[in-house]
GROMACS .gro file of C-alpha atoms in nm:
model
  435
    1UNK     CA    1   2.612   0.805   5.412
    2UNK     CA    2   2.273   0.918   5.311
    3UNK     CA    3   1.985   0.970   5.551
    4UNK     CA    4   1.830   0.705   5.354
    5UNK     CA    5   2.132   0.453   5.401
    6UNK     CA    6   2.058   0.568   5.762
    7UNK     CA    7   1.720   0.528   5.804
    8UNK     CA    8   1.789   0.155   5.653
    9UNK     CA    9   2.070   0.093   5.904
   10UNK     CA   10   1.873   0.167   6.182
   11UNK     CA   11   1.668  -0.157   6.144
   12UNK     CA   12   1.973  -0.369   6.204
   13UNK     CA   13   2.042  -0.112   6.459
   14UNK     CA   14   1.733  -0.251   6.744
   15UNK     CA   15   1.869  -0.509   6.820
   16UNK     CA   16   2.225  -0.434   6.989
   17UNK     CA   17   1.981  -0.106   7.112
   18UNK     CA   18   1.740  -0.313   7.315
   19UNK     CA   19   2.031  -0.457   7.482
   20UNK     CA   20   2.066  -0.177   7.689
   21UNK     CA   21   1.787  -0.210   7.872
   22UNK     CA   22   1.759  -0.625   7.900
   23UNK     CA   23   1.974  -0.818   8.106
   24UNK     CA   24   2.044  -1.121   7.909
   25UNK     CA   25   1.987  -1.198   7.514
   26UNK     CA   26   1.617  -1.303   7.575
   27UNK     CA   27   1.469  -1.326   7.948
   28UNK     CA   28   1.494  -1.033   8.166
   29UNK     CA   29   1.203  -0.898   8.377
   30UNK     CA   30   1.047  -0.712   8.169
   31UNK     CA   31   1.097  -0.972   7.860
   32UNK     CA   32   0.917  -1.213   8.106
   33UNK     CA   33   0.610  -0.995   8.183
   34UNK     CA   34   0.547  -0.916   7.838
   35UNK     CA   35   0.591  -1.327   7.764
   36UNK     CA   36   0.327  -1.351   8.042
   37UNK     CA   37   0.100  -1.092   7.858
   38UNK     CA   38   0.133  -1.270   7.563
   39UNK     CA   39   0.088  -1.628   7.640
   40UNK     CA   40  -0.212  -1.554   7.944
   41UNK     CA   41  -0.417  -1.332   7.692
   42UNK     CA   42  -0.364  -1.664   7.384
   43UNK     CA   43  -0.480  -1.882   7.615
   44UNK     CA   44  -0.796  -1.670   7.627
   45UNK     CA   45  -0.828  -1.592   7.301
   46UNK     CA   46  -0.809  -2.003   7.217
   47UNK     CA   47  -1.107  -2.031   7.518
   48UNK     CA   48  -1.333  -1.797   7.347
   49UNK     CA   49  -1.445  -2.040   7.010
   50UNK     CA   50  -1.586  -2.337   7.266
   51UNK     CA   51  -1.779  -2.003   7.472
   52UNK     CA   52  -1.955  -1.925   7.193
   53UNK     CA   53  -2.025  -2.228   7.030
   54UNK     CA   54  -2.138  -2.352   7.352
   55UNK     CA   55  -2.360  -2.059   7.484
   56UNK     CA   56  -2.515  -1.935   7.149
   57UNK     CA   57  -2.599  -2.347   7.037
   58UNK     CA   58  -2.736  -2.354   7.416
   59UNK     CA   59  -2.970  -2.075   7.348
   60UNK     CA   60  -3.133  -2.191   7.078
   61UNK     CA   61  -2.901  -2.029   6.764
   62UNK     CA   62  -2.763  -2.238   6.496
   63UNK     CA   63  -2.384  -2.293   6.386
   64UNK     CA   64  -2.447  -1.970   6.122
   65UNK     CA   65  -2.498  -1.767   6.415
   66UNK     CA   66  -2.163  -1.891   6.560
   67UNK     CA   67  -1.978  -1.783   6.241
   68UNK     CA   68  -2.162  -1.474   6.271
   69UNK     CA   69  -2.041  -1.427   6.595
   70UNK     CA   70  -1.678  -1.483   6.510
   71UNK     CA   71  -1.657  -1.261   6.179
   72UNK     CA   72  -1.749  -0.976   6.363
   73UNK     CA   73  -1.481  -1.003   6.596
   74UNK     CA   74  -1.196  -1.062   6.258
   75UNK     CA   75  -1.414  -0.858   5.990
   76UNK     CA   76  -1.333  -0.594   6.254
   77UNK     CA   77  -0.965  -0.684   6.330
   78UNK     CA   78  -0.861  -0.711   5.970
   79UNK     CA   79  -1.022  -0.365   5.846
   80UNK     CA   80  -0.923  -0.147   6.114
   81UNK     CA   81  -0.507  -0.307   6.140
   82UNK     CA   82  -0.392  -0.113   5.971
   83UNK     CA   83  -0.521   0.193   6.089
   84UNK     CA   84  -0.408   0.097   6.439
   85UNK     CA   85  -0.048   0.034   6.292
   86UNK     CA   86  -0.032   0.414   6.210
   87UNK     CA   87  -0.168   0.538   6.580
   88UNK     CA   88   0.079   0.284   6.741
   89UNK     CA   89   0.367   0.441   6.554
   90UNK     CA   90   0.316   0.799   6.628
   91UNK     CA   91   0.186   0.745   6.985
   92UNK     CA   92   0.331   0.432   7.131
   93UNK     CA   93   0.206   0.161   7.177
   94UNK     CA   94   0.233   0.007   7.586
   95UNK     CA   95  -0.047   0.295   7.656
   96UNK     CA   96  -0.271   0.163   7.374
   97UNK     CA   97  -0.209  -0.214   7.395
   98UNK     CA   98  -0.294  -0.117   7.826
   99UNK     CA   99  -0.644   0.028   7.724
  100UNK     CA  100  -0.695  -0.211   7.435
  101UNK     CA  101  -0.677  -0.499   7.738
  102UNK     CA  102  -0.911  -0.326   7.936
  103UNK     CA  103  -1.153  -0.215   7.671
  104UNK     CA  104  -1.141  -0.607   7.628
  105UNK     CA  105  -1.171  -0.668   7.955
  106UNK     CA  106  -1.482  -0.491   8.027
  107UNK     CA  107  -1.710  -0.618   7.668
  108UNK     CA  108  -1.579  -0.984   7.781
  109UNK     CA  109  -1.678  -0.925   8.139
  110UNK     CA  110  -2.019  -0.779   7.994
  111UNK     CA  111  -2.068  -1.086   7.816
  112UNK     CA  112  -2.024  -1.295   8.060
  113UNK     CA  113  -2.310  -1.116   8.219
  114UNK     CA  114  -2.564  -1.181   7.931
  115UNK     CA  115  -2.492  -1.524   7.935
  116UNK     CA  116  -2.516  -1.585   8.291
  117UNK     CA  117  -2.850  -1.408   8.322
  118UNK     CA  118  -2.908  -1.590   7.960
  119UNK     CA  119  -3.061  -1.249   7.811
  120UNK     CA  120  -2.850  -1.359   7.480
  121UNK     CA  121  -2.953  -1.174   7.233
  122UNK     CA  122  -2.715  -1.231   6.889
  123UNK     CA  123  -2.675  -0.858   6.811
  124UNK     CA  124  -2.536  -0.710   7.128
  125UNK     CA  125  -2.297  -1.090   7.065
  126UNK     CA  126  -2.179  -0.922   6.748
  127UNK     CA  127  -2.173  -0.559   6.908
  128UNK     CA  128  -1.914  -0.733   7.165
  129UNK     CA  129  -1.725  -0.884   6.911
  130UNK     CA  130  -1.693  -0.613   6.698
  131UNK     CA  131  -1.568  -0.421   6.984
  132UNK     CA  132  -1.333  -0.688   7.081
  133UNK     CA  133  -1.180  -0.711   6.690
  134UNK     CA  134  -1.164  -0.296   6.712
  135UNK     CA  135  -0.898  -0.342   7.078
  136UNK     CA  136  -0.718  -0.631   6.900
  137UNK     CA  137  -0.682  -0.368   6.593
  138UNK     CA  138  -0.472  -0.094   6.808
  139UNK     CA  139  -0.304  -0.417   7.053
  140UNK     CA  140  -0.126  -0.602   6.765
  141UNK     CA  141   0.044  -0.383   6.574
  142UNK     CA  142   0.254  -0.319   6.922
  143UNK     CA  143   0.367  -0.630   6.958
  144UNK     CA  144   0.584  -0.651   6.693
  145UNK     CA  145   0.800  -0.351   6.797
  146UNK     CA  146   0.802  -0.420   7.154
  147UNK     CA  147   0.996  -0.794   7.091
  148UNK     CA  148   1.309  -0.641   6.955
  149UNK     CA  149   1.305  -0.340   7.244
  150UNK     CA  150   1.308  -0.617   7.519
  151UNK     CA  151   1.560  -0.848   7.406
  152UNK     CA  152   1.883  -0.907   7.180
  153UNK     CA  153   1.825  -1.175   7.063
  154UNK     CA  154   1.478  -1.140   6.877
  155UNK     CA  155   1.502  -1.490   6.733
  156UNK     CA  156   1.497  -1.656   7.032
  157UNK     CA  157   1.212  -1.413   7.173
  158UNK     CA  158   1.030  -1.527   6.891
  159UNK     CA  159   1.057  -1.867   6.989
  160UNK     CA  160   0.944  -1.871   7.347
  161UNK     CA  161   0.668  -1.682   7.254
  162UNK     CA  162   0.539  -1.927   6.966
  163UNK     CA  163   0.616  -2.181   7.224
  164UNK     CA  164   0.364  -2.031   7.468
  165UNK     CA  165   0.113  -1.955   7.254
  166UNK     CA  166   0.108  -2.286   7.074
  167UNK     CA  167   0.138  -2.446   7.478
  168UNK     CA  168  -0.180  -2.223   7.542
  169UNK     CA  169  -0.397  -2.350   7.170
  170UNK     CA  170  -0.331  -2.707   7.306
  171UNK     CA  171  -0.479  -2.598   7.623
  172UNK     CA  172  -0.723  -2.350   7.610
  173UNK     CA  173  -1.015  -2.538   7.453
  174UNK     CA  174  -0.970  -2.802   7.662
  175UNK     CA  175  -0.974  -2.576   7.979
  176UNK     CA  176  -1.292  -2.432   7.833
  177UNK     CA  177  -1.453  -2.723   7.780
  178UNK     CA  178  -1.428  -2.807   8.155
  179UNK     CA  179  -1.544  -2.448   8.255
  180UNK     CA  180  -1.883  -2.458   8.082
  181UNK     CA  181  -1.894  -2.851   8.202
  182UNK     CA  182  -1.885  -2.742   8.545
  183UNK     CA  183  -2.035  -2.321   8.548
  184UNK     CA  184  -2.144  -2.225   8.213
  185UNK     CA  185  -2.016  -2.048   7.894
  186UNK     CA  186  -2.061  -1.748   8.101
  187UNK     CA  187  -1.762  -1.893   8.303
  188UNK     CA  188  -1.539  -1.902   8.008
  189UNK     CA  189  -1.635  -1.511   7.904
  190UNK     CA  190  -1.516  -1.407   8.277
  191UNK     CA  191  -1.220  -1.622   8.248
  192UNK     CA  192  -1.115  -1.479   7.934
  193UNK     CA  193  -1.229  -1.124   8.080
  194UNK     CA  194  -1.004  -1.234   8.408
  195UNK     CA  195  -0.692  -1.310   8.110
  196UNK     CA  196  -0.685  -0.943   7.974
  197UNK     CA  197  -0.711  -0.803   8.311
  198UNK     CA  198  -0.381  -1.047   8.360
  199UNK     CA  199  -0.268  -0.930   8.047
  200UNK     CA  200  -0.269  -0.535   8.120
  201UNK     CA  201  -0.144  -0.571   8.472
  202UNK     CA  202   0.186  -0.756   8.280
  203UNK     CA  203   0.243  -0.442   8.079
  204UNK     CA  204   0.170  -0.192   8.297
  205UNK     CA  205   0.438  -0.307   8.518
  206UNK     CA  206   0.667  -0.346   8.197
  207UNK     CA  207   0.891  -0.102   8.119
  208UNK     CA  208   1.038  -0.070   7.782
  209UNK     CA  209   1.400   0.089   7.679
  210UNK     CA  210   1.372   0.413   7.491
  211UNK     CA  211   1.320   0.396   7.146
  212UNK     CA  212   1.598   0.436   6.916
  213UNK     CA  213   1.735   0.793   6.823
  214UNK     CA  214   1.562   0.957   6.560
  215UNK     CA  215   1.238   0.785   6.605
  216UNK     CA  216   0.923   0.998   6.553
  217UNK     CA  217   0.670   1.115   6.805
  218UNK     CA  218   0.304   1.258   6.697
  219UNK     CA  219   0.362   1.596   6.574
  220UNK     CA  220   0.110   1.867   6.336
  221UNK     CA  221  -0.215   1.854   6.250
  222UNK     CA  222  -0.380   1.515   6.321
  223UNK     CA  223  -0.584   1.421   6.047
  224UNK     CA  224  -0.266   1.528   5.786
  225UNK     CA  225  -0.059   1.372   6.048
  226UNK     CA  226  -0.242   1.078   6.024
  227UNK     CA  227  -0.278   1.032   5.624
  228UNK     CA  228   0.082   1.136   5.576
  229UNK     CA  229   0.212   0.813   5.821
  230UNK     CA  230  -0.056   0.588   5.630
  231UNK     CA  231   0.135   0.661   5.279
  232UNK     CA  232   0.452   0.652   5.436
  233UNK     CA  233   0.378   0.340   5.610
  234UNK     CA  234   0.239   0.200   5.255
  235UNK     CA  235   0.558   0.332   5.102
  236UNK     CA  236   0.788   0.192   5.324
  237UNK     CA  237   0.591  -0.172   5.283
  238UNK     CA  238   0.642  -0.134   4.884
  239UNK     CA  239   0.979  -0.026   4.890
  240UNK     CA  240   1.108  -0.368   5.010
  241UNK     CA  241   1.022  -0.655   4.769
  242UNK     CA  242   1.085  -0.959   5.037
  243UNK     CA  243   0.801  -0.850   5.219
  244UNK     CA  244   0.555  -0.771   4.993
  245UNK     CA  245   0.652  -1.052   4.778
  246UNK     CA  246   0.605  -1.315   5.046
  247UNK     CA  247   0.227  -1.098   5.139
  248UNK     CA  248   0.157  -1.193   4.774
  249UNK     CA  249   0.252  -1.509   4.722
  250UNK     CA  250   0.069  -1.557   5.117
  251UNK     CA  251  -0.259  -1.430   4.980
  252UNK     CA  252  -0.266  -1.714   4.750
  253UNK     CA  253  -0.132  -1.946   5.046
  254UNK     CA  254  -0.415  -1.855   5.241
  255UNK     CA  255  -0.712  -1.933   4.943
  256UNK     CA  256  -0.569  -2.227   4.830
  257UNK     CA  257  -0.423  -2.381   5.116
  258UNK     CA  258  -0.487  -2.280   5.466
  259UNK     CA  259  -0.881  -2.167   5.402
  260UNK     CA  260  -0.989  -2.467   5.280
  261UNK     CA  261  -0.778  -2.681   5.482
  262UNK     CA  262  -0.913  -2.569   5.837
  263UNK     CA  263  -1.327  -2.642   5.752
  264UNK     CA  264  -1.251  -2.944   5.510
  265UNK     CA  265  -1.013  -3.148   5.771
  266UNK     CA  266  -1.282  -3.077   6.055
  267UNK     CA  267  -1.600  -3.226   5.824
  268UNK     CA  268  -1.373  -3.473   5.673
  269UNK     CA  269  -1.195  -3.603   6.005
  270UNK     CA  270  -1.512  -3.578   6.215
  271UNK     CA  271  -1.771  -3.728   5.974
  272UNK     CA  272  -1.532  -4.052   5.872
  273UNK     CA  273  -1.323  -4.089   6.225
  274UNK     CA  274  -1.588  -3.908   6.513
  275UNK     CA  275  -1.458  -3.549   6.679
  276UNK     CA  276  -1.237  -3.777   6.923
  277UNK     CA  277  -0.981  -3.793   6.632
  278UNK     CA  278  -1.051  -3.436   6.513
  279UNK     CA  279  -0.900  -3.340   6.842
  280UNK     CA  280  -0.609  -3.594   6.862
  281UNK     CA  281  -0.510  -3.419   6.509
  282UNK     CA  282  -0.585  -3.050   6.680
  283UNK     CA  283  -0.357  -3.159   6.973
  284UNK     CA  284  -0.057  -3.303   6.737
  285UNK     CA  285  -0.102  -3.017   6.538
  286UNK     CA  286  -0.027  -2.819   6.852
  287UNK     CA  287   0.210  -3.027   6.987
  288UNK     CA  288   0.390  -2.994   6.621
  289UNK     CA  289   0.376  -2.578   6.669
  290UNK     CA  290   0.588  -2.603   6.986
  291UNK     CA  291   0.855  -2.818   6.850
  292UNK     CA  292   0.896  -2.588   6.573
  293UNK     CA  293   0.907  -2.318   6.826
  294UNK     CA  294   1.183  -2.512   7.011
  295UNK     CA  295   1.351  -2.564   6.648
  296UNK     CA  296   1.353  -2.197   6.626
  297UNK     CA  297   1.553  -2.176   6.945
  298UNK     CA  298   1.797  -2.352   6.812
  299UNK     CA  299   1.871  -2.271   6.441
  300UNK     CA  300   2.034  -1.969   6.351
  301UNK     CA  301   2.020  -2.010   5.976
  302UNK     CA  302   2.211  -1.691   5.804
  303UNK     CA  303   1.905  -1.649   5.543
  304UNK     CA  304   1.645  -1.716   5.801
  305UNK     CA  305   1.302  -1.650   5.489
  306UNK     CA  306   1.490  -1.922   5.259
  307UNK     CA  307   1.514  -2.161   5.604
  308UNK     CA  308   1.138  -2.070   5.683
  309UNK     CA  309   1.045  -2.140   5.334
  310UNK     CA  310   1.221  -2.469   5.300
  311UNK     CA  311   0.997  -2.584   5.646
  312UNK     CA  312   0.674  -2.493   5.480
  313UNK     CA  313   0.761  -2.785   5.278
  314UNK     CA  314   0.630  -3.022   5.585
  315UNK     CA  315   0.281  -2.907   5.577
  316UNK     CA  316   0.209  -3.119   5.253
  317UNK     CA  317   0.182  -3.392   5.464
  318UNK     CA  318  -0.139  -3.327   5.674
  319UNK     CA  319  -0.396  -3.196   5.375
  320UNK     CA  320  -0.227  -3.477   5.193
  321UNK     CA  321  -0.287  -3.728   5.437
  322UNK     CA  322  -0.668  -3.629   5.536
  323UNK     CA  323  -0.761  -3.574   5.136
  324UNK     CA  324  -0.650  -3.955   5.099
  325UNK     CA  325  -0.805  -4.111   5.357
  326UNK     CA  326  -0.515  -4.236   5.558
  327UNK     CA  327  -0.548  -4.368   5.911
  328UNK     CA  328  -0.559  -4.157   6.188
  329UNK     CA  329  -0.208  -4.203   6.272
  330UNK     CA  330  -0.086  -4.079   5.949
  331UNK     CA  331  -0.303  -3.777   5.957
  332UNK     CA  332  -0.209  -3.711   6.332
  333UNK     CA  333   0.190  -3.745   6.238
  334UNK     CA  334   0.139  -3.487   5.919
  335UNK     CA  335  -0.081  -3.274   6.128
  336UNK     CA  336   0.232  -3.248   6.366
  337UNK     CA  337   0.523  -3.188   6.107
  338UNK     CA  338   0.265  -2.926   5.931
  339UNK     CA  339   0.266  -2.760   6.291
  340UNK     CA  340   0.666  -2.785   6.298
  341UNK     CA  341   0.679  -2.650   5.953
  342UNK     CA  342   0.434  -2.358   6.028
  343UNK     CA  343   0.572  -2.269   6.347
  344UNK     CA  344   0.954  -2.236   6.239
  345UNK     CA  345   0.823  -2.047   5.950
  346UNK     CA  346   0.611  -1.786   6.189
  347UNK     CA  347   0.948  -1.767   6.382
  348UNK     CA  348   1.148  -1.675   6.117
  349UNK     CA  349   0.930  -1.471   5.976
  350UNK     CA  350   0.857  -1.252   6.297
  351UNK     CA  351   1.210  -1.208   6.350
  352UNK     CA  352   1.272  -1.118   6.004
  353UNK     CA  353   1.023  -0.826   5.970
  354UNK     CA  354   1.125  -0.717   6.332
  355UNK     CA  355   1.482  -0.703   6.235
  356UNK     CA  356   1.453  -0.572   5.881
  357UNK     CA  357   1.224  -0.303   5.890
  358UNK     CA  358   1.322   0.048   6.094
  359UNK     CA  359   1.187   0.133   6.443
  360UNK     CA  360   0.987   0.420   6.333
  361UNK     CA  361   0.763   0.232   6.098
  362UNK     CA  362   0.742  -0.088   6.240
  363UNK     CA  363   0.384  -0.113   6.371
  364UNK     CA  364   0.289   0.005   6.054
  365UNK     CA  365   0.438  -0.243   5.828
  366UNK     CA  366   0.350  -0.552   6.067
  367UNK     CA  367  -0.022  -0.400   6.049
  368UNK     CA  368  -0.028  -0.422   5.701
  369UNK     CA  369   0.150  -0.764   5.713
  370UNK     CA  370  -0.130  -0.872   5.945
  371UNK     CA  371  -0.365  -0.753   5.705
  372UNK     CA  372  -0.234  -0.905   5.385
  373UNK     CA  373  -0.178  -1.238   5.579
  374UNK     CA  374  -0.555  -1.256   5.686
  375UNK     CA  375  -0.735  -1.067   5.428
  376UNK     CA  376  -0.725  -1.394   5.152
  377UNK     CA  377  -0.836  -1.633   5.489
  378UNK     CA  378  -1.245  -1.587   5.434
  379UNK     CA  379  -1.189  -1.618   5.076
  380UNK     CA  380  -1.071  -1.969   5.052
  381UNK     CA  381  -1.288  -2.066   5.367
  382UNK     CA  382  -1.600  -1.936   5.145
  383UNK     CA  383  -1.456  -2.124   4.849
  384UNK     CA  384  -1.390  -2.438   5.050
  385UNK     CA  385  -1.778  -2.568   5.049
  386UNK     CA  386  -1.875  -2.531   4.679
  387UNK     CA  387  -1.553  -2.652   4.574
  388UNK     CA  388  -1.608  -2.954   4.819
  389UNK     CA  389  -1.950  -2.999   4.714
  390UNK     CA  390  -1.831  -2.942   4.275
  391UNK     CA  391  -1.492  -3.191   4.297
  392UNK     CA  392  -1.509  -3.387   4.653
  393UNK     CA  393  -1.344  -3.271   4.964
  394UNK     CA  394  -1.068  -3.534   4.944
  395UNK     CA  395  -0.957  -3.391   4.588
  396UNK     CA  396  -0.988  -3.029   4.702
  397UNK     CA  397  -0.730  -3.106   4.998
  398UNK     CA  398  -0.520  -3.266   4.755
  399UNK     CA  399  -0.523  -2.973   4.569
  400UNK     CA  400  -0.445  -2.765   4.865
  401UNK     CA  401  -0.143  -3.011   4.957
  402UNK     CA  402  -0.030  -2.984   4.595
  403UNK     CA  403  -0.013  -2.555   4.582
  404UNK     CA  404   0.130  -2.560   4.980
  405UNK     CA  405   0.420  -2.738   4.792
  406UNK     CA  406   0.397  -2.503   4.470
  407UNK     CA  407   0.371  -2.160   4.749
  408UNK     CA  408   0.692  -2.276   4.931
  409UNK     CA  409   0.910  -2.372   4.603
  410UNK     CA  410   0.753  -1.982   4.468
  411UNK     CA  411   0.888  -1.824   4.840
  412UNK     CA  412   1.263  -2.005   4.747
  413UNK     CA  413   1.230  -1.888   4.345
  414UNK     CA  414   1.207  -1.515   4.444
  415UNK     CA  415   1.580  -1.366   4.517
  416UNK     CA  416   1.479  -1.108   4.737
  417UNK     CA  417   1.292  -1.340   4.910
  418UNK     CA  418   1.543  -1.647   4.939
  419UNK     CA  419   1.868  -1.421   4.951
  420UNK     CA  420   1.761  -1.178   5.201
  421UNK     CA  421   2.069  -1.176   5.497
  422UNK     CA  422   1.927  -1.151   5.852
  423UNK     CA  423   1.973  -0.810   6.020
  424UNK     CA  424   2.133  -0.917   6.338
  425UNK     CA  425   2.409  -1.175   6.237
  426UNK     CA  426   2.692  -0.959   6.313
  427UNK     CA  427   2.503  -0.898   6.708
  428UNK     CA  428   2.458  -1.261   6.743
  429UNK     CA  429   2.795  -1.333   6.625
  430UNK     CA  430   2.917  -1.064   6.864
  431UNK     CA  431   2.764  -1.245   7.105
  432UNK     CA  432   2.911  -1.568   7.044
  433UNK     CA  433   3.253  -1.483   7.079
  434UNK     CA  434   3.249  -1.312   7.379
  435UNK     CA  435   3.090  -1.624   7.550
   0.00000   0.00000   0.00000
């Protein structure tokens, strides 16, 4: 066998690897306070959007100051991923997702402090944000490595986690609604401040198996150190043509599809129905993301991207429905199977690259994944307005129902995309049978 046949192996390797150290397929202890980290810090994170709409409207700044506010915090996030993918994989990554937390902890907590003493000024706002979107940088890229050390059966880890975090979107704004009811939207920024301090208490009593044999640690000069694991890392994402095949054909997902979808459903649904409805679709479109989660828990499907693929086909239904004008039932029902459909698709997808690619690259590759899957986003948000305003928004989210369809039938036309054989079939059947 070749060290390259090796190195390839490896990835199907994790799985029956991280067994040693968990307990059962999916919950153990430390499975459980990592699921806590997760799902406490999302219900933040879902918080924050009602803080600063709230405070920053409140203090005399319009709804471009909002947006402001926000793209610091992703224009941040999505050019500095990828970079944190490379320091997560030669220096681990509990440590840095730790002092990403607190790093978090302390801008939120200083926010809340401008707002309460409502000295808001939108620049140090930004400054925060940026901040923030720098720590999220260096925490995600961990996450996807530290799923498949804590638990066999990754697919099923996937799935209570999706299942939290959608449990947390349906909650969150709600929760922060009632906060700056009853304090202020300073009371939401030290709530979310109180959710990372949550957050890195959960990992710092974590402890995670040992990484599998072979696995690098940070060695030489730094700065070559560092540009070597970049092109390595961009090597290893090129070398497999499932993943950057789905990337692509996600890029054009995200313009023509998700972008526009998010800003023209809120104008649409709130100008012709009142926000009441726009947040009876927001909650079945949660309430859609968890029972694809708890689909995901379920189905073990052998060629989980072709599965995943063949859900995305359910999303039609809730740019389709909006775009036409249906009632509010209809849109609420195709909000909730485009929730299912996204959610099992996330699931599969997760478990895929977790299970695919090797240990010693994998915060790499899911950083660049990350930053493929968002970088497209702003585009087809910026597009959405002037192609509202050139063909009507009801015929641009046909459109956008019409190429969700054409993006899920391209996923199923690619082989290495549609034939790709999960990693860990031969664990899970191993588990099986000894049951």
């Amino acid at each position: 066998m070749t060290g390259t046949d090796a190195r390839r192996q490896s990835a199907g390797r994790q799985t029956r690897q991280a067994a040693a150290g968990a307990p059962a397929a999916v919950w153990s202890r430390d499975f459980a306070l990592f699921f806590a980290a997760r799902a406490v810090a999302r219900l933040g994170d879902t918080m924050l959007p009602v803080a600063l709409a709230a405070g920053l409207l409140r203090h005399g700044y319009g709804a471009g100051a909002v947006g402001l506010a926000m793209a610091s915090t992703a224009a941040a996030f999505a050019g500095l991923v990828v970079f944190g993918g490379v320091v997560a994989d030669r220096f681990g990554t509990r440590g840095l997702m730790i002092g990403a937390d607190l790093v978090r902890l302390a801008t939120q907590s200083l926010a809340a402090g401008l707002f309460f003493t409502g000295h808001v000024v939108l620049w140090q706002i930004c400054a925060v944000g940026a901040v923030n979107g720098v720590a999220g940088a260096v925490f995600q890229p961990g996450v996807a490595s530290t799923v498949p050390r804590l638990a066999r059966d990754v697919q099923g880890a996937n799935g209570a986690i999706r299942i939290a975090e959608s449990a947390a979107q349906l909650a969150g704004p709600a929760a922060a609604g009632v906060l700056v009811g009853l304090a202020s939207p300073g009371g939401v920024f030290a709530a979310h401040a109180a959710t990372y301090a949550l957050s890195a208490l959960c990992l710092l009593l974590l402890r995670l198996p040992p990484l599998p044999a072979g696995t690098r640690t940070a060695t030489g000069s730094a700065l070559r150190a560092f540009r070597a694991d970049l092109v390595d890392g961009w090597r290893e994402f090129r070398s497999r043509a499932w993943l950057w095949g789905v990337i692509a054909v996600w890029c054009l997902y995200m313009i023509a599809v998700w972008g526009p979808t998010v800003p023209l459903v809120a104008a649409e649904v709130v100008r012709h129905h009142g926000p009441g409805a726009y947040g009876l679709l927001n909650s079945a479109l949660g309430a859609g993301t968890v029972i694809g989660g708890l689909l995901a828990l379920r189905l073990r499907p052998r060629r989980m991207l072709r599965a995943g693929a063949l859900a995305l086909f359910a999303f039609f239904g809730f740019p389709a429905a909006v775009g036409a004008g249906l009632g509010v039932p209809a849109m609420a029902a195709g909000a909730a199977l485009a929730g299912a459909g996204m959610s099992f698709w996330g699931v599969m997808w997760a478990t895929t690259v977790q299970t695919q690619v090797p240990a010693d690259v994998l915060n790499r590759i899911h950083a660049y994944d990350v930053a493929g899957s968002l970088a497209m986003m702003p585009v087809g948000q910026a597009l959405a307005g002037p192609a509202a305003g050139a063909l009507g928004a009801g015929h641009v989210l046909l459109t956008a129902a019409a190429v969700s369809l054409a993006v899920a039938t391209l996923l199923l036309a690619v082989p290495a995309i549609r034939d790709l054989v999960r990693a860990d079939a031969p664990t899970l059947a191993a588990d099986t049978g000894a049951r």
